[in-house]
mmCIF file of C-alpha atoms in Angstrom:
data_model
loop_
_atom_site.group_PDB
_atom_site.id
_atom_site.type_symbol
_atom_site.label_atom_id
_atom_site.label_comp_id
_atom_site.label_asym_id
_atom_site.label_seq_id
_atom_site.Cartn_x
_atom_site.Cartn_y
_atom_site.Cartn_z
ATOM 1 C CA UNK Z 1 0.007 -0.092 -0.162
ATOM 2 C CA UNK Z 2 1.549 3.885 -1.009
ATOM 3 C CA UNK Z 3 1.986 5.686 2.303
ATOM 4 C CA UNK Z 4 -0.084 8.013 3.159
ATOM 5 C CA UNK Z 5 2.387 10.625 2.662
ATOM 6 C CA UNK Z 6 2.723 9.941 -0.756
ATOM 7 C CA UNK Z 7 -0.862 9.415 -1.780
ATOM 8 C CA UNK Z 8 -1.596 12.802 -0.186
ATOM 9 C CA UNK Z 9 0.755 14.232 -2.618
ATOM 10 C CA UNK Z 10 -0.500 12.028 -5.680
ATOM 11 C CA UNK Z 11 -3.919 13.533 -4.525
ATOM 12 C CA UNK Z 12 -2.834 17.327 -4.893
ATOM 13 C CA UNK Z 13 -1.261 17.190 -7.937
ATOM 14 C CA UNK Z 14 -4.746 15.525 -9.745
ATOM 15 C CA UNK Z 15 -6.217 17.964 -8.728
ATOM 16 C CA UNK Z 16 -4.290 20.699 -10.181
ATOM 17 C CA UNK Z 17 -4.169 19.285 -13.051
ATOM 18 C CA UNK Z 18 -8.603 19.242 -13.745
ATOM 19 C CA UNK Z 19 -8.716 22.527 -14.193
ATOM 20 C CA UNK Z 20 -6.877 22.016 -17.099
ATOM 21 C CA UNK Z 21 -8.598 19.485 -18.688
ATOM 22 C CA UNK Z 22 -11.561 21.460 -17.943
ATOM 23 C CA UNK Z 23 -10.660 24.417 -20.168
ATOM 24 C CA UNK Z 24 -9.931 22.502 -22.759
ATOM 25 C CA UNK Z 25 -12.482 24.108 -25.635
ATOM 26 C CA UNK Z 26 -14.844 22.760 -26.938
ATOM 27 C CA UNK Z 27 -15.566 22.871 -30.587
ATOM 28 C CA UNK Z 28 -18.072 23.713 -32.496
ATOM 29 C CA UNK Z 29 -17.260 23.002 -36.076
ATOM 30 C CA UNK Z 30 -17.675 26.464 -36.968
ATOM 31 C CA UNK Z 31 -14.500 29.278 -38.264
ATOM 32 C CA UNK Z 32 -14.585 31.489 -36.465
ATOM 33 C CA UNK Z 33 -16.302 35.544 -38.217
ATOM 34 C CA UNK Z 34 -12.434 37.466 -38.984
ATOM 35 C CA UNK Z 35 -14.470 41.103 -39.822
ATOM 36 C CA UNK Z 36 -10.542 42.409 -41.079
ATOM 37 C CA UNK Z 37 -11.656 39.805 -44.782
ATOM 38 C CA UNK Z 38 -13.005 41.487 -47.722
ATOM 39 C CA UNK Z 39 -17.126 39.950 -47.417
ATOM 40 C CA UNK Z 40 -17.296 41.370 -43.897
ATOM 41 C CA UNK Z 41 -14.762 45.211 -44.458
ATOM 42 C CA UNK Z 42 -18.297 45.630 -47.431
ATOM 43 C CA UNK Z 43 -20.702 45.268 -44.914
ATOM 44 C CA UNK Z 44 -19.520 47.373 -42.679
ATOM 45 C CA UNK Z 45 -18.502 49.852 -44.355
ATOM 46 C CA UNK Z 46 -21.087 52.793 -44.810
ATOM 47 C CA UNK Z 47 -19.405 53.925 -48.398
ATOM 48 C CA UNK Z 48 -20.365 50.375 -50.126
ATOM 49 C CA UNK Z 49 -23.229 49.592 -48.881
ATOM 50 C CA UNK Z 50 -24.719 49.876 -52.991
ATOM 51 C CA UNK Z 51 -21.889 47.243 -53.728
ATOM 52 C CA UNK Z 52 -22.504 44.998 -50.841
ATOM 53 C CA UNK Z 53 -25.718 44.988 -51.092
ATOM 54 C CA UNK Z 54 -25.515 43.576 -54.964
ATOM 55 C CA UNK Z 55 -23.172 41.137 -53.292
ATOM 56 C CA UNK Z 56 -26.640 39.791 -51.116
ATOM 57 C CA UNK Z 57 -28.253 39.521 -53.551
ATOM 58 C CA UNK Z 58 -26.138 37.641 -56.629
ATOM 59 C CA UNK Z 59 -25.143 34.706 -53.567
ATOM 60 C CA UNK Z 60 -21.055 35.807 -53.354
ATOM 61 C CA UNK Z 61 -20.956 37.481 -50.340
ATOM 62 C CA UNK Z 62 -19.858 34.413 -49.208
ATOM 63 C CA UNK Z 63 -17.062 33.547 -51.134
ATOM 64 C CA UNK Z 64 -15.919 37.282 -49.859
ATOM 65 C CA UNK Z 65 -15.924 35.714 -46.852
ATOM 66 C CA UNK Z 66 -14.645 32.752 -46.385
ATOM 67 C CA UNK Z 67 -10.780 32.373 -45.902
ATOM 68 C CA UNK Z 68 -10.185 31.938 -49.529
ATOM 69 C CA UNK Z 69 -7.637 33.850 -51.471
ATOM 70 C CA UNK Z 70 -9.454 36.778 -53.247
ATOM 71 C CA UNK Z 71 -9.148 39.766 -54.394
ATOM 72 C CA UNK Z 72 -12.663 41.925 -55.247
ATOM 73 C CA UNK Z 73 -12.399 45.139 -57.305
ATOM 74 C CA UNK Z 74 -15.648 47.422 -55.538
ATOM 75 C CA UNK Z 75 -17.422 50.477 -56.921
ATOM 76 C CA UNK Z 76 -18.284 52.962 -54.254
ATOM 77 C CA UNK Z 77 -21.420 54.196 -53.792
ATOM 78 C CA UNK Z 78 -20.751 56.941 -56.135
ATOM 79 C CA UNK Z 79 -19.648 55.081 -58.555
ATOM 80 C CA UNK Z 80 -22.884 53.427 -58.784
ATOM 81 C CA UNK Z 81 -24.796 56.989 -58.217
ATOM 82 C CA UNK Z 82 -23.631 57.661 -61.507
ATOM 83 C CA UNK Z 83 -25.987 55.117 -63.239
ATOM 84 C CA UNK Z 84 -28.542 56.083 -61.299
ATOM 85 C CA UNK Z 85 -27.737 53.566 -58.271
ATOM 86 C CA UNK Z 86 -28.831 54.127 -54.737
ATOM 87 C CA UNK Z 87 -29.972 51.302 -52.315
ATOM 88 C CA UNK Z 88 -33.286 52.377 -51.849
ATOM 89 C CA UNK Z 89 -33.606 51.675 -55.121
ATOM 90 C CA UNK Z 90 -31.354 48.400 -56.317
ATOM 91 C CA UNK Z 91 -32.077 45.660 -57.347
ATOM 92 C CA UNK Z 92 -34.449 47.497 -60.036
ATOM 93 C CA UNK Z 93 -36.150 45.907 -63.384
ATOM 94 C CA UNK Z 94 -32.639 47.338 -65.554
ATOM 95 C CA UNK Z 95 -29.906 46.385 -63.026
ATOM 96 C CA UNK Z 96 -31.759 42.725 -62.071
ATOM 97 C CA UNK Z 97 -29.686 38.821 -60.830
ATOM 98 C CA UNK Z 98 -27.726 38.753 -63.410
ATOM 99 C CA UNK Z 99 -26.173 41.468 -63.768
ATOM 100 C CA UNK Z 100 -25.474 41.423 -60.447
ATOM 101 C CA UNK Z 101 -24.496 38.058 -60.573
ATOM 102 C CA UNK Z 102 -22.200 38.305 -64.245
ATOM 103 C CA UNK Z 103 -21.038 41.500 -61.790
ATOM 104 C CA UNK Z 104 -19.487 40.528 -58.358
ATOM 105 C CA UNK Z 105 -18.406 37.306 -60.276
ATOM 106 C CA UNK Z 106 -16.267 39.504 -62.649
ATOM 107 C CA UNK Z 107 -15.151 41.880 -59.451
ATOM 108 C CA UNK Z 108 -13.358 39.227 -57.992
ATOM 109 C CA UNK Z 109 -10.303 37.766 -59.124
ATOM 110 C CA UNK Z 110 -8.635 34.043 -57.695
ATOM 111 C CA UNK Z 111 -5.544 34.947 -55.649
ATOM 112 C CA UNK Z 112 -3.851 38.151 -54.438
ATOM 113 C CA UNK Z 113 -3.093 40.503 -56.123
ATOM 114 C CA UNK Z 114 -1.652 44.056 -55.337
ATOM 115 C CA UNK Z 115 -1.723 46.504 -57.935
ATOM 116 C CA UNK Z 116 0.993 48.312 -56.409
ATOM 117 C CA UNK Z 117 3.528 45.596 -57.419
ATOM 118 C CA UNK Z 118 2.192 45.824 -61.192
ATOM 119 C CA UNK Z 119 4.849 47.439 -63.554
ATOM 120 C CA UNK Z 120 3.413 50.873 -65.566
ATOM 121 C CA UNK Z 121 2.032 49.759 -69.111
ATOM 122 C CA UNK Z 122 -1.442 49.478 -70.819
ATOM 123 C CA UNK Z 123 -3.869 46.493 -70.777
ATOM 124 C CA UNK Z 124 -1.854 44.318 -68.452
ATOM 125 C CA UNK Z 125 -4.030 40.847 -68.414
ATOM 126 C CA UNK Z 126 -5.798 39.605 -64.294
ATOM 127 C CA UNK Z 127 -8.045 36.214 -64.366
ATOM 128 C CA UNK Z 128 -11.385 36.540 -63.488
ATOM 129 C CA UNK Z 129 -13.814 34.989 -61.370
ATOM 130 C CA UNK Z 130 -16.007 34.123 -64.652
ATOM 131 C CA UNK Z 131 -13.276 33.245 -66.783
ATOM 132 C CA UNK Z 132 -12.774 36.470 -68.472
ATOM 133 C CA UNK Z 133 -9.452 39.012 -68.312
ATOM 134 C CA UNK Z 134 -9.794 42.259 -66.447
ATOM 135 C CA UNK Z 135 -7.383 44.755 -67.605
ATOM 136 C CA UNK Z 136 -5.141 47.102 -65.828
ATOM 137 C CA UNK Z 137 -3.380 50.178 -67.313
ATOM 138 C CA UNK Z 138 -0.770 51.723 -64.824
ATOM 139 C CA UNK Z 139 0.981 55.212 -65.548
ATOM 140 C CA UNK Z 140 2.053 57.750 -64.334
ATOM 141 C CA UNK Z 141 0.231 61.696 -64.119
ATOM 142 C CA UNK Z 142 2.583 64.026 -63.321
ATOM 143 C CA UNK Z 143 4.438 62.983 -60.671
ATOM 144 C CA UNK Z 144 1.306 60.022 -59.943
ATOM 145 C CA UNK Z 145 0.858 56.674 -60.643
ATOM 146 C CA UNK Z 146 -2.214 56.120 -62.573
ATOM 147 C CA UNK Z 147 -4.618 52.881 -61.573
ATOM 148 C CA UNK Z 148 -7.448 52.063 -63.836
ATOM 149 C CA UNK Z 149 -8.914 48.835 -64.165
ATOM 150 C CA UNK Z 150 -11.077 48.400 -68.132
ATOM 151 C CA UNK Z 151 -10.540 51.875 -67.890
ATOM 152 C CA UNK Z 152 -12.649 52.702 -64.633
ATOM 153 C CA UNK Z 153 -10.196 54.296 -62.167
ATOM 154 C CA UNK Z 154 -9.022 53.088 -58.705
ATOM 155 C CA UNK Z 155 -9.122 55.743 -56.231
ATOM 156 C CA UNK Z 156 -7.877 53.077 -53.086
ATOM 157 C CA UNK Z 157 -5.627 50.526 -54.157
ATOM 158 C CA UNK Z 158 -4.405 47.466 -52.172
ATOM 159 C CA UNK Z 159 -6.593 48.352 -49.702
ATOM 160 C CA UNK Z 160 -5.020 44.797 -47.728
ATOM 161 C CA UNK Z 161 -8.009 42.995 -46.169
ATOM 162 C CA UNK Z 162 -7.279 38.905 -44.216
ATOM 163 C CA UNK Z 163 -7.767 37.257 -47.104
ATOM 164 C CA UNK Z 164 -6.888 39.647 -49.986
ATOM 165 C CA UNK Z 165 -7.064 43.191 -51.465
ATOM 166 C CA UNK Z 166 -10.084 45.386 -51.910
ATOM 167 C CA UNK Z 167 -9.031 47.966 -54.745
ATOM 168 C CA UNK Z 168 -12.446 50.705 -54.783
ATOM 169 C CA UNK Z 169 -13.352 52.365 -58.286
ATOM 170 C CA UNK Z 170 -14.838 54.706 -59.283
ATOM 171 C CA UNK Z 171 -16.965 53.965 -61.952
ATOM 172 C CA UNK Z 172 -18.921 50.826 -62.227
ATOM 173 C CA UNK Z 173 -16.603 48.807 -65.417
ATOM 174 C CA UNK Z 174 -17.836 46.558 -68.146
ATOM 175 C CA UNK Z 175 -17.234 43.192 -68.105
ATOM 176 C CA UNK Z 176 -16.062 41.130 -70.666
ATOM 177 C CA UNK Z 177 -18.594 38.106 -71.123
ATOM 178 C CA UNK Z 178 -16.420 37.242 -74.792
ATOM 179 C CA UNK Z 179 -13.039 36.279 -76.614
ATOM 180 C CA UNK Z 180 -13.203 38.682 -79.788
ATOM 181 C CA UNK Z 181 -15.286 42.000 -81.412
ATOM 182 C CA UNK Z 182 -16.144 40.157 -83.551
ATOM 183 C CA UNK Z 183 -18.412 37.920 -81.530
ATOM 184 C CA UNK Z 184 -19.411 41.165 -79.222
ATOM 185 C CA UNK Z 185 -20.468 42.788 -82.562
ATOM 186 C CA UNK Z 186 -23.437 40.414 -83.713
ATOM 187 C CA UNK Z 187 -24.264 39.446 -80.151
ATOM 188 C CA UNK Z 188 -24.686 43.282 -79.388
ATOM 189 C CA UNK Z 189 -28.537 43.919 -79.904
ATOM 190 C CA UNK Z 190 -27.481 47.664 -80.282
ATOM 191 C CA UNK Z 191 -25.019 47.841 -82.798
ATOM 192 C CA UNK Z 192 -26.897 45.156 -85.142
ATOM 193 C CA UNK Z 193 -27.282 47.247 -87.812
ATOM 194 C CA UNK Z 194 -23.100 48.298 -88.034
ATOM 195 C CA UNK Z 195 -22.163 44.474 -87.540
ATOM 196 C CA UNK Z 196 -23.990 43.626 -90.862
ATOM 197 C CA UNK Z 197 -22.142 47.104 -92.471
ATOM 198 C CA UNK Z 198 -19.038 45.369 -91.157
ATOM 199 C CA UNK Z 199 -20.029 41.483 -92.432
ATOM 200 C CA UNK Z 200 -20.357 43.384 -95.775
ATOM 201 C CA UNK Z 201 -17.566 45.244 -95.803
ATOM 202 C CA UNK Z 202 -15.257 42.111 -95.078
ATOM 203 C CA UNK Z 203 -13.524 43.740 -92.539
ATOM 204 C CA UNK Z 204 -15.008 40.493 -89.866
ATOM 205 C CA UNK Z 205 -11.771 38.356 -89.975
ATOM 206 C CA UNK Z 206 -9.323 41.304 -89.761
ATOM 207 C CA UNK Z 207 -11.269 41.875 -86.417
ATOM 208 C CA UNK Z 208 -9.992 37.761 -84.791
ATOM 209 C CA UNK Z 209 -7.015 38.844 -85.432
ATOM 210 C CA UNK Z 210 -4.516 41.331 -83.752
ATOM 211 C CA UNK Z 211 -5.770 44.604 -80.626
ATOM 212 C CA UNK Z 212 -8.476 47.401 -82.467
ATOM 213 C CA UNK Z 213 -10.658 49.601 -80.446
ATOM 214 C CA UNK Z 214 -13.906 49.986 -82.725
ATOM 215 C CA UNK Z 215 -15.879 53.323 -82.541
ATOM 216 C CA UNK Z 216 -19.263 51.535 -82.451
ATOM 217 C CA UNK Z 217 -22.008 53.790 -84.054
ATOM 218 C CA UNK Z 218 -25.806 52.335 -82.218
ATOM 219 C CA UNK Z 219 -29.171 50.976 -84.429
ATOM 220 C CA UNK Z 220 -30.108 54.756 -83.201
ATOM 221 C CA UNK Z 221 -28.000 55.833 -85.413
ATOM 222 C CA UNK Z 222 -27.141 54.195 -88.048
ATOM 223 C CA UNK Z 223 -30.886 54.421 -88.956
ATOM 224 C CA UNK Z 224 -31.336 58.653 -89.018
ATOM 225 C CA UNK Z 225 -28.137 59.210 -90.240
ATOM 226 C CA UNK Z 226 -26.997 56.092 -92.106
ATOM 227 C CA UNK Z 227 -28.489 57.680 -95.931
ATOM 228 C CA UNK Z 228 -25.345 59.054 -96.813
ATOM 229 C CA UNK Z 229 -25.275 59.489 -100.157
ATOM 230 C CA UNK Z 230 -25.947 57.503 -103.132
ATOM 231 C CA UNK Z 231 -25.206 53.526 -103.277
ATOM 232 C CA UNK Z 232 -24.164 54.209 -99.569
ATOM 233 C CA UNK Z 233 -27.756 54.239 -97.045
ATOM 234 C CA UNK Z 234 -26.741 51.896 -93.500
ATOM 235 C CA UNK Z 235 -30.366 52.632 -92.788
ATOM 236 C CA UNK Z 236 -31.947 49.162 -93.204
ATOM 237 C CA UNK Z 237 -30.657 45.381 -93.573
ATOM 238 C CA UNK Z 238 -31.663 45.064 -97.130
ATOM 239 C CA UNK Z 239 -29.822 48.607 -98.117
ATOM 240 C CA UNK Z 240 -26.180 47.356 -96.121
ATOM 241 C CA UNK Z 241 -26.374 44.134 -98.319
ATOM 242 C CA UNK Z 242 -26.627 46.731 -100.526
ATOM 243 C CA UNK Z 243 -24.288 48.967 -100.656
ATOM 244 C CA UNK Z 244 -20.583 48.883 -102.449
ATOM 245 C CA UNK Z 245 -18.459 46.512 -99.905
ATOM 246 C CA UNK Z 246 -15.139 48.275 -100.549
ATOM 247 C CA UNK Z 247 -16.872 51.095 -100.202
ATOM 248 C CA UNK Z 248 -18.450 50.104 -97.025
ATOM 249 C CA UNK Z 249 -14.850 49.020 -96.281
ATOM 250 C CA UNK Z 250 -14.337 52.613 -96.319
ATOM 251 C CA UNK Z 251 -16.343 53.685 -93.789
ATOM 252 C CA UNK Z 252 -15.809 51.299 -91.238
ATOM 253 C CA UNK Z 253 -12.414 51.564 -91.209
ATOM 254 C CA UNK Z 254 -13.205 55.103 -90.647
ATOM 255 C CA UNK Z 255 -14.079 53.800 -87.299
ATOM 256 C CA UNK Z 256 -11.033 51.218 -85.632
ATOM 257 C CA UNK Z 257 -8.161 52.298 -84.613
ATOM 258 C CA UNK Z 258 -5.017 50.410 -83.771
ATOM 259 C CA UNK Z 259 -4.367 49.197 -80.424
ATOM 260 C CA UNK Z 260 -7.230 48.452 -77.315
ATOM 261 C CA UNK Z 261 -7.395 51.404 -75.906
ATOM 262 C CA UNK Z 262 -10.412 52.315 -72.960
ATOM 263 C CA UNK Z 263 -11.489 56.318 -72.822
ATOM 264 C CA UNK Z 264 -8.189 56.969 -70.427
ATOM 265 C CA UNK Z 265 -5.968 56.201 -73.211
ATOM 266 C CA UNK Z 266 -7.474 57.017 -76.085
ATOM 267 C CA UNK Z 267 -7.199 60.752 -74.352
ATOM 268 C CA UNK Z 268 -3.618 59.671 -73.318
ATOM 269 C CA UNK Z 269 -2.662 59.257 -77.030
ATOM 270 C CA UNK Z 270 -5.197 62.536 -77.990
ATOM 271 C CA UNK Z 271 -2.960 64.756 -75.165
ATOM 272 C CA UNK Z 272 0.204 64.175 -76.920
ATOM 273 C CA UNK Z 273 -1.270 64.243 -80.815
ATOM 274 C CA UNK Z 274 -2.084 67.456 -82.780
ATOM 275 C CA UNK Z 275 -5.146 68.649 -82.647
ATOM 276 C CA UNK Z 276 -6.183 66.329 -80.108
ATOM 277 C CA UNK Z 277 -6.237 63.333 -83.450
ATOM 278 C CA UNK Z 278 -5.903 60.310 -83.440
ATOM 279 C CA UNK Z 279 -5.039 57.938 -86.696
ATOM 280 C CA UNK Z 280 -7.530 55.663 -88.389
ATOM 281 C CA UNK Z 281 -7.451 52.123 -89.818
ATOM 282 C CA UNK Z 282 -8.393 54.110 -93.019
ATOM 283 C CA UNK Z 283 -4.996 56.216 -92.873
ATOM 284 C CA UNK Z 284 -7.093 59.618 -92.006
ATOM 285 C CA UNK Z 285 -8.002 61.400 -88.808
ATOM 286 C CA UNK Z 286 -10.466 61.725 -86.069
ATOM 287 C CA UNK Z 287 -10.950 64.359 -83.401
ATOM 288 C CA UNK Z 288 -10.745 63.913 -79.505
ATOM 289 C CA UNK Z 289 -13.312 66.412 -77.174
ATOM 290 C CA UNK Z 290 -14.698 66.491 -73.610
ATOM 291 C CA UNK Z 291 -12.778 64.463 -70.252
ATOM 292 C CA UNK Z 292 -11.645 61.455 -69.428
ATOM 293 C CA UNK Z 293 -12.545 62.587 -65.662
ATOM 294 C CA UNK Z 294 -15.970 63.794 -66.923
ATOM 295 C CA UNK Z 295 -18.567 61.170 -66.931
ATOM 296 C CA UNK Z 296 -20.193 60.956 -70.919
ATOM 297 C CA UNK Z 297 -18.249 64.102 -72.007
ATOM 298 C CA UNK Z 298 -16.450 62.227 -74.505
ATOM 299 C CA UNK Z 299 -16.896 63.017 -78.241
ATOM 300 C CA UNK Z 300 -15.545 61.446 -81.521
ATOM 301 C CA UNK Z 301 -15.310 63.795 -84.553
ATOM 302 C CA UNK Z 302 -15.094 63.333 -88.277
ATOM 303 C CA UNK Z 303 -13.537 64.545 -90.670
ATOM 304 C CA UNK Z 304 -16.920 65.919 -92.733
ATOM 305 C CA UNK Z 305 -18.895 66.100 -89.057
ATOM 306 C CA UNK Z 306 -21.014 68.820 -88.320
ATOM 307 C CA UNK Z 307 -22.380 67.273 -84.560
ATOM 308 C CA UNK Z 308 -19.184 64.980 -82.869
ATOM 309 C CA UNK Z 309 -20.259 61.932 -81.808
ATOM 310 C CA UNK Z 310 -20.638 61.226 -78.722
ATOM 311 C CA UNK Z 311 -21.064 57.906 -76.734
ATOM 312 C CA UNK Z 312 -24.873 56.546 -76.593
ATOM 313 C CA UNK Z 313 -27.230 56.549 -73.757
ATOM 314 C CA UNK Z 314 -30.658 55.680 -73.732
ATOM 315 C CA UNK Z 315 -32.695 58.426 -73.627
ATOM 316 C CA UNK Z 316 -33.632 58.694 -69.560
ATOM 317 C CA UNK Z 317 -30.531 55.755 -69.075
ATOM 318 C CA UNK Z 318 -28.110 56.762 -67.064
ATOM 319 C CA UNK Z 319 -25.669 53.955 -67.814
ATOM 320 C CA UNK Z 320 -22.643 54.743 -70.801
ATOM 321 C CA UNK Z 321 -22.642 52.375 -73.099
ATOM 322 C CA UNK Z 322 -18.724 52.479 -72.754
ATOM 323 C CA UNK Z 323 -15.646 50.790 -72.434
ATOM 324 C CA UNK Z 324 -16.787 47.494 -73.129
ATOM 325 C CA UNK Z 325 -13.914 45.090 -73.080
ATOM 326 C CA UNK Z 326 -14.005 42.488 -75.786
ATOM 327 C CA UNK Z 327 -10.518 39.824 -75.623
ATOM 328 C CA UNK Z 328 -9.206 41.643 -78.747
ATOM 329 C CA UNK Z 329 -9.939 44.999 -78.471
ATOM 330 C CA UNK Z 330 -13.158 47.404 -76.696
ATOM 331 C CA UNK Z 331 -15.597 48.840 -77.830
ATOM 332 C CA UNK Z 332 -17.013 52.185 -77.496
ATOM 333 C CA UNK Z 333 -21.094 52.826 -78.081
ATOM 334 C CA UNK Z 334 -21.954 56.190 -80.593
ATOM 335 C CA UNK Z 335 -24.675 58.003 -81.146
ATOM 336 C CA UNK Z 336 -23.741 59.425 -84.083
ATOM 337 C CA UNK Z 337 -21.326 58.253 -87.887
ATOM 338 C CA UNK Z 338 -17.976 59.531 -88.384
ATOM 339 C CA UNK Z 339 -17.807 60.848 -91.687
ATOM 340 C CA UNK Z 340 -14.212 61.129 -93.559
#
């Protein structure tokens, strides 16, 4: 038998060990909430109430609350306001579930992507959660480095979160949904007549290779201004099919710029040119007006235009039809036809 003194010491040791055992945490199987993750930062910040509602409505908020590394391109409330969207009227029939889901998924980049480490340069691609790409441009403006994504300025770069980065945008960017310009033009119901004119001119194969910027008159503009001269009428499908392909080609090439240029790059190129003009694919100049910092102010003027073409906006609609990425190019919708 153990001596009494040893029994007493053993009992004391057992009692001392009990608290350590009783304090072991009981696992609930639930991950602890970390409010420094992207989804929670947006949820807790009054500057992102519309963006957060978009994420909740689309179901993407749960992805950004997980511990998986992501980068999210987050338009602030003022960015949504330029589309006429505030918390009280969002979502709307125009900006419904499909639009919200496309925007939320496209704005989510798998993995951490700090923009400050990227070099200066235009259209640096990063794969989006949608399977398409976003295009980051970084350039010097005076002594400042400006960062833009799909033409939209990043006002706060590399906001660190526990699961990645937030990049805060001043505009709601246009998502990419196709791999090349012809696919975009043929799938856009507002550009039916212009797309048919390109097909008739024989330029569609050209637009599958290289990089181009397309300044595309919408159907309304084609119907209003398409009766250019006898034998060159773009107002109906039948008149386009009857048009001379060579004349159509010259006109269409006047609506094409070499290279992939969102509106910020269009203005930067114009700022360094003579008379703020750019050379189109047919070798002639178009004039660039307006200011990239002012929403929807960019204009394009042909040699024989009495009225400049503006970025298209449907009557009563805030949505700015510009800066559409299309794989190997960018498409800007305009409300007039450019005349060489």
